[in-house]
Coordinates of C-alpha atoms in Angstrom, one line a residue:
M1 CA -18.6 13.8 -18.7
L2 CA -18.8 12.7 -15.1
L3 CA -19.9 9.1 -16.0
S4 CA -16.8 9.0 -18.3
L5 CA -14.4 10.2 -15.6
V6 CA -15.9 7.6 -13.2
V7 CA -15.7 4.6 -16.0
H8 CA -12.1 5.8 -16.7
T9 CA -11.1 6.0 -13.0
Y10 CA -12.6 2.5 -12.6
S11 CA -10.7 0.9 -15.5
L12 CA -7.4 2.4 -14.2
R13 CA -8.0 0.3 -11.1
Y14 CA -7.2 -2.7 -13.4
W15 CA -5.0 -1.2 -16.2
F16 CA -2.2 0.1 -13.7
P17 CA -1.5 -3.2 -12.0
A18 CA -2.0 -5.2 -15.3
T19 CA 0.5 -2.9 -17.2
V20 CA 3.1 -3.4 -14.4
M21 CA 2.6 -7.1 -14.3
L22 CA 2.8 -7.7 -18.0
G23 CA 5.3 -4.8 -18.6
T24 CA 7.9 -6.5 -16.2
A25 CA 7.6 -9.9 -17.8
P26 CA 10.1 -9.5 -20.5
A27 CA 12.7 -8.1 -17.9
Y28 CA 11.9 -11.2 -15.9
L29 CA 12.3 -13.7 -18.7
L30 CA 15.5 -12.2 -19.9
S31 CA 17.0 -12.6 -16.4
W32 CA 15.8 -16.2 -16.3
G33 CA 17.1 -16.9 -19.9
V34 CA 20.6 -15.8 -19.0
W35 CA 20.3 -18.3 -15.9
R36 CA 18.8 -21.0 -18.1
L37 CA 21.8 -20.7 -20.5
L38 CA 24.5 -20.6 -17.7
S39 CA 22.9 -23.6 -16.1
T40 CA 23.2 -26.0 -18.9
V41 CA 26.5 -27.1 -17.6
L42 CA 25.4 -27.1 -13.9
P43 CA 23.4 -29.7 -11.9
A44 CA 19.7 -29.6 -12.4
R45 CA 19.3 -29.2 -8.8
L46 CA 21.1 -25.9 -8.9
Y47 CA 19.1 -24.5 -11.9
H48 CA 15.7 -25.5 -9.9
R49 CA 17.1 -23.7 -6.8
L50 CA 17.6 -20.3 -8.5
D51 CA 14.7 -20.6 -10.8
D52 CA 12.4 -21.1 -7.9
R53 CA 14.1 -17.9 -6.3
L54 CA 13.2 -16.0 -9.5
Y55 CA 9.8 -17.2 -9.5
C56 CA 9.4 -16.1 -6.1
I57 CA 10.3 -12.6 -6.8
Y58 CA 7.9 -12.3 -9.7
Q59 CA 5.0 -13.9 -7.9
S60 CA 5.6 -11.9 -4.8
M61 CA 5.3 -8.8 -7.0
V62 CA 2.0 -10.1 -8.3
L63 CA 0.7 -10.6 -4.7
F64 CA 1.5 -6.9 -4.1
F65 CA -1.3 -6.0 -6.4
F66 CA -3.6 -8.8 -5.6
E67 CA -3.5 -8.4 -1.8
N68 CA -1.7 -5.0 -0.9
Y69 CA -3.1 -3.0 -3.7
T70 CA -6.6 -4.2 -3.6
G71 CA -6.8 -4.3 0.2
V72 CA -8.7 -7.5 0.1
E73 CA -8.9 -9.3 3.5
I74 CA -7.8 -13.0 3.6
V75 CA -9.4 -15.1 6.2
I76 CA -8.1 -18.3 6.8
Y77 CA -9.7 -21.2 8.7
G78 CA -7.2 -24.0 9.8
D79 CA -3.5 -23.9 10.7
I80 CA -1.0 -23.7 7.7
P81 CA 2.3 -25.5 8.8
K82 CA 5.1 -23.0 9.5
N83 CA 7.5 -25.0 7.6
K84 CA 7.9 -25.7 3.9
E85 CA 6.5 -29.2 2.8
N86 CA 6.4 -31.0 -0.5
V87 CA 2.7 -31.1 -1.2
I88 CA -0.1 -31.3 -3.5
Y89 CA -2.7 -28.6 -3.3
L90 CA -6.2 -29.6 -4.3
S91 CA -8.9 -26.9 -4.4
N92 CA -12.4 -26.1 -5.8
H93 CA -12.3 -23.9 -8.8
Q94 CA -14.5 -21.0 -9.8
C95 CA -12.4 -18.4 -11.5
T96 CA -8.8 -17.4 -12.6
V97 CA -8.2 -15.8 -9.2
D98 CA -8.0 -19.5 -7.8
W99 CA -4.5 -19.5 -9.1
I100 CA -3.6 -16.5 -7.2
I101 CA -5.1 -17.9 -4.0
A102 CA -2.6 -20.8 -4.1
D103 CA 0.2 -18.1 -4.3
M104 CA -1.4 -16.4 -1.3
L105 CA -1.2 -19.6 0.9
A106 CA 2.3 -20.5 -0.3
I107 CA 3.9 -17.1 0.4
R108 CA 2.7 -17.5 4.1
Q109 CA 4.6 -20.6 4.2
S110 CA 7.7 -19.1 2.3
A111 CA 7.2 -21.7 -0.4
I112 CA 5.8 -19.5 -3.2
G113 CA 8.7 -20.2 -5.5
H114 CA 7.9 -23.8 -5.5
V115 CA 4.4 -23.4 -6.6
R116 CA 3.8 -25.4 -10.0
Y117 CA 0.5 -26.0 -11.8
V118 CA -1.3 -28.6 -13.6
L119 CA -2.9 -26.5 -16.3
K120 CA -5.3 -27.4 -19.2
D121 CA -3.5 -27.8 -22.6
G122 CA -4.9 -24.6 -24.1
L123 CA -3.1 -22.3 -21.6
K124 CA 0.3 -23.2 -23.1
W125 CA -0.6 -20.7 -25.9
L126 CA -0.2 -17.8 -23.5
P127 CA 2.3 -15.5 -24.7
L128 CA 5.6 -15.9 -22.7
Y129 CA 3.9 -17.2 -19.4
G130 CA 2.7 -20.4 -21.3
W131 CA 6.1 -21.6 -22.3
Y132 CA 7.7 -20.4 -18.9
F133 CA 5.1 -22.2 -16.8
S134 CA 6.3 -25.5 -18.4
Q135 CA 9.9 -24.6 -17.8
H136 CA 9.2 -24.0 -14.2
G137 CA 7.7 -27.4 -13.9
G138 CA 4.1 -26.8 -14.8
I139 CA 2.2 -29.6 -16.7
Y140 CA -0.3 -29.2 -19.4
V141 CA -2.8 -31.8 -19.6
K142 CA -5.8 -32.7 -21.9
R143 CA -9.1 -34.0 -20.8
S144 CA -10.8 -37.2 -20.9
A145 CA -9.5 -39.8 -23.4
K146 CA -6.7 -37.5 -24.7
F147 CA -5.1 -37.4 -21.3
N148 CA -1.6 -38.6 -21.5
E149 CA -0.4 -40.3 -18.3
K150 CA 3.1 -41.1 -19.4
T151 CA 3.9 -37.4 -20.2
M152 CA 2.7 -36.3 -16.9
Q153 CA 4.6 -39.0 -15.0
K154 CA 7.7 -38.2 -16.9
K155 CA 7.5 -34.5 -16.1
L156 CA 6.9 -35.2 -12.5
L157 CA 9.7 -37.8 -12.0
S158 CA 12.1 -35.4 -13.8
Q159 CA 11.2 -32.7 -11.3
T160 CA 11.5 -35.1 -8.2
Q161 CA 14.7 -36.6 -9.2
S162 CA 16.4 -33.3 -9.7
G163 CA 15.4 -32.4 -6.1
A164 CA 12.9 -29.7 -7.0
Q165 CA 10.6 -28.8 -4.1
M166 CA 7.1 -29.2 -4.9
Y167 CA 3.9 -27.3 -4.3
L168 CA 1.8 -28.7 -7.2
V169 CA -1.5 -27.2 -7.6
I170 CA -4.5 -29.2 -9.1
F171 CA -8.2 -28.4 -9.6
P172 CA -9.8 -31.8 -9.7
E173 CA -13.0 -30.4 -11.2
G174 CA -11.2 -30.0 -14.4
T175 CA -13.0 -26.7 -15.3
R176 CA -14.5 -23.6 -13.4
Y177 CA -17.8 -24.0 -11.6
N178 CA -20.0 -21.2 -12.8
P179 CA -23.6 -21.0 -11.3
E180 CA -24.8 -19.4 -14.5
L181 CA -23.7 -22.3 -16.6
K182 CA -26.6 -24.7 -15.8
N183 CA -25.7 -27.2 -18.4
I184 CA -22.2 -27.9 -17.2
I185 CA -23.5 -28.3 -13.8
A186 CA -26.3 -30.6 -14.8
D187 CA -23.8 -32.8 -17.0
S188 CA -21.4 -33.0 -13.8
Q189 CA -24.4 -34.0 -11.6
A190 CA -25.6 -36.6 -14.1
F191 CA -22.0 -38.1 -14.3
A192 CA -22.0 -38.4 -10.6
T193 CA -25.6 -40.2 -10.6
K194 CA -24.3 -42.6 -13.3
E195 CA -21.4 -43.6 -11.2
G196 CA -23.1 -43.9 -8.0
L197 CA -21.5 -40.8 -6.4
A198 CA -23.1 -38.2 -4.2
V199 CA -24.5 -35.2 -6.3
L200 CA -22.7 -32.0 -5.5
K201 CA -24.4 -28.4 -5.5
H202 CA -21.8 -26.1 -5.2
T203 CA -18.7 -27.8 -6.9
L204 CA -18.4 -30.0 -10.0
T205 CA -17.9 -33.6 -9.8
P206 CA -14.0 -34.2 -9.3
R207 CA -12.0 -36.1 -11.8
M208 CA -9.4 -38.2 -10.3
K209 CA -6.7 -38.9 -13.0
A210 CA -4.4 -36.0 -12.5
S211 CA -4.5 -36.1 -8.8
H212 CA -3.9 -39.7 -8.5
I213 CA -1.1 -40.0 -10.9
A214 CA 0.8 -36.9 -9.3
I215 CA 0.3 -38.5 -5.7
E216 CA 1.4 -42.0 -6.8
T217 CA 4.3 -40.8 -8.9
M218 CA 5.8 -38.4 -6.2
K219 CA 4.5 -40.6 -3.1
G220 CA 8.1 -41.0 -1.8
H221 CA 8.8 -37.2 -2.3
L222 CA 5.5 -35.7 -0.9
D223 CA 4.7 -35.0 2.7
A224 CA 0.9 -34.2 2.4
V225 CA -2.1 -33.2 0.5
Y226 CA -3.4 -29.6 1.2
D227 CA -7.3 -29.7 0.7
V228 CA -8.3 -26.1 0.1
T229 CA -11.8 -24.9 -0.1
V230 CA -12.2 -21.1 -1.4
A231 CA -15.3 -18.7 -1.3
Y232 CA -15.3 -15.3 -2.4
E233 CA -17.5 -12.9 -0.5
G234 CA -19.9 -10.5 -2.4
T235 CA -20.9 -13.3 -4.6
L236 CA -24.7 -13.4 -3.7
D237 CA -27.3 -11.3 -5.5
S238 CA -30.1 -9.4 -4.0
S239 CA -32.4 -12.5 -3.9
G240 CA -29.6 -14.7 -2.3
Q241 CA -28.6 -16.6 -5.5
R242 CA -24.9 -17.4 -6.1
R243 CA -23.3 -15.2 -8.7
P244 CA -19.9 -16.1 -10.7
A245 CA -16.8 -15.5 -8.7
P246 CA -14.9 -12.4 -9.7
S247 CA -12.5 -12.5 -12.7
M248 CA -8.9 -11.1 -12.3
P249 CA -9.9 -7.7 -13.7
E250 CA -12.9 -7.5 -11.2
F251 CA -10.7 -8.7 -8.3
L252 CA -8.0 -5.9 -9.3
C253 CA -10.9 -3.5 -9.3
K254 CA -11.3 -4.2 -5.6
E255 CA -14.9 -6.0 -6.1
C256 CA -14.2 -8.7 -3.7
P257 CA -13.9 -7.4 -0.1
R258 CA -12.9 -10.7 1.6
V259 CA -11.7 -14.1 0.6
H260 CA -12.5 -17.1 2.8
I261 CA -10.0 -20.2 2.7
H262 CA -10.6 -23.3 4.6
F263 CA -7.4 -25.3 5.0
D264 CA -7.0 -28.9 5.9
R265 CA -3.6 -31.0 5.8
V266 CA -3.9 -34.6 5.0
D267 CA -0.8 -36.6 5.7
I268 CA 0.3 -38.6 2.4
K269 CA 0.2 -41.9 4.3
E270 CA -3.6 -41.5 4.9
I271 CA -4.4 -41.4 1.2
P272 CA -5.4 -44.6 -0.4
A273 CA -3.3 -45.7 -3.4
E274 CA -5.8 -48.1 -5.1
P275 CA -7.5 -46.1 -7.9
L276 CA -11.3 -47.3 -6.8
F277 CA -10.5 -46.3 -3.2
F278 CA -8.8 -43.1 -4.2
R279 CA -11.6 -42.0 -6.2
R280 CA -14.0 -42.5 -3.3
W281 CA -11.6 -40.6 -1.1
L282 CA -11.4 -37.6 -3.5
H283 CA -15.2 -37.5 -3.9
E284 CA -15.6 -37.5 -0.1
R285 CA -13.3 -34.5 0.2
F286 CA -15.4 -32.7 -2.3
E287 CA -18.5 -33.6 -0.4
I288 CA -16.9 -31.9 2.5
K289 CA -16.3 -28.9 0.3
D290 CA -19.8 -29.0 -0.8
R291 CA -21.1 -28.8 2.8
L292 CA -18.7 -26.0 3.6
L293 CA -19.8 -23.9 0.7
T294 CA -23.5 -24.8 1.3
D295 CA -23.1 -23.2 4.8
F296 CA -21.3 -20.4 3.4
Y297 CA -23.9 -19.4 0.8
E298 CA -27.1 -20.6 2.2
S299 CA -27.1 -20.6 6.0
K300 CA -30.4 -18.9 7.4
D301 CA -28.5 -17.7 10.2
A302 CA -27.2 -14.1 9.6
D303 CA -24.3 -14.7 12.0
K304 CA -23.1 -17.7 10.0
I305 CA -23.5 -16.8 6.3
H306 CA -20.5 -15.7 4.5
R307 CA -18.2 -17.7 6.7
F308 CA -17.2 -21.4 7.2
P309 CA -18.3 -23.3 10.4
T310 CA -14.9 -23.2 12.3
E311 CA -13.1 -20.2 13.4
G312 CA -11.4 -18.1 10.8
K313 CA -8.5 -15.7 11.3
P314 CA -7.7 -12.6 9.2
S315 CA -4.2 -13.0 7.8
P316 CA -2.8 -9.6 6.5
L317 CA 0.4 -9.9 4.1
S318 CA 3.3 -7.8 5.1
L319 CA 4.5 -5.2 2.5
C320 CA 7.9 -6.5 3.4
K321 CA 7.2 -9.7 1.5
T322 CA 6.0 -7.9 -1.8
V323 CA 7.4 -4.4 -2.2
P324 CA 11.1 -5.6 -2.6
S325 CA 10.1 -7.8 -5.4
L326 CA 8.2 -4.9 -7.1
M327 CA 11.1 -2.6 -6.6
I328 CA 13.6 -5.2 -8.1
L329 CA 11.6 -6.0 -11.1
G330 CA 11.0 -2.2 -11.8
G331 CA 14.6 -1.7 -11.5
L332 CA 15.3 -4.3 -14.2
T333 CA 12.3 -3.0 -16.6
L334 CA 13.1 0.7 -16.4
P335 CA 16.5 0.7 -18.0
L336 CA 15.2 -1.3 -21.0
L337 CA 12.4 1.3 -21.6
L338 CA 14.8 4.5 -21.1
T339 CA 17.1 3.7 -24.2
E340 CA 16.2 3.0 -27.8
N341 CA 18.3 -0.2 -27.8
G342 CA 16.6 -1.3 -24.6
R343 CA 13.2 -0.7 -26.0
K344 CA 14.1 -2.8 -29.1
L345 CA 15.4 -5.6 -26.8
Y346 CA 12.2 -5.4 -24.9
V347 CA 10.0 -5.8 -27.9
K348 CA 12.2 -8.5 -29.3
T349 CA 11.8 -10.4 -25.8
W350 CA 8.0 -10.2 -26.4
V351 CA 8.0 -11.4 -29.9
Y352 CA 10.9 -14.0 -29.9
G353 CA 9.8 -15.3 -26.5
T354 CA 6.2 -15.8 -27.7
L355 CA 7.4 -17.6 -30.9
L356 CA 10.0 -19.7 -29.1
G357 CA 7.3 -20.6 -26.4
W358 CA 4.9 -21.7 -29.4
L359 CA 7.5 -23.8 -30.8
W360 CA 8.7 -25.4 -27.6
V361 CA 5.3 -26.5 -26.4
N362 CA 4.4 -28.2 -29.8
V363 CA 7.8 -29.7 -30.6
F364 CA 8.8 -30.6 -27.0
P365 CA 5.4 -31.2 -25.3

């Protein structure tokens, strides 16, 4: 009985925020859909401006749960520019929470509405979200030989030519680093050895295609690249071995007490254009990440483990930046659920929104 109560209480930590975030999605999509229809006769620049504001509202609500609700402490190493910039965000990739970390940095720069992602192709099948991410400027890519450079270039050019502000998130490793998946790590290290690159221990070998195409396509539009290294505290076992980073449900269940984010701004003019030199530059950036993560996870000094070498500063997120969005989306959702016609519209939005999304990503990739 007591064990069941404990398990039930633990699961509620996840199900409550998940229910709110998923439950408000139809109301958000309906609001966006109305604006999308109205904007068909308006300049694309105007559409992107309000679309970014709507996206800011939804993602700010998401951060209420991932930061304010969980009580996680965010420690930032480095200085985030106060003013918004057009940037590409490059980070190591360990878990699904990494997507939220990009939002955490962007909101501190008042740029959360401009966040767009380069996503693996399979994610386009996510109900509602998969389709909307594409509409917001996200780019779905396939790996290796199936990678379509022209599609990515076309999407990026359409965004920049319409004046959309850019905070493009890319994970160059292409897949998540999981210390328990020894075969993936071994294959990545073998590839590095074959190509004459330094072997990395705490990240996978970065792939350059998406990053290089994005930077070269938008070079005249970009200000900088944000080189970000993320480490989750609480991911060492009793023997000192690294464990997988927390999943979204685990994070929402408050299993991660602290996230450490190392931030480095690289001016776009400092990045080499020629593919061979760019590849070396990108790998060197990941060598730096690997050293930072090695210090974080393996330092023999008790005062240095679980932190990066430079000085970190806690960065609490004010409720003023998240609660208003929660109230707005709650106010849009409740009227739909309180009437029979509203509930029917709510369900239809989920069903038709999902079907339309699947049709769109396949007919208009």
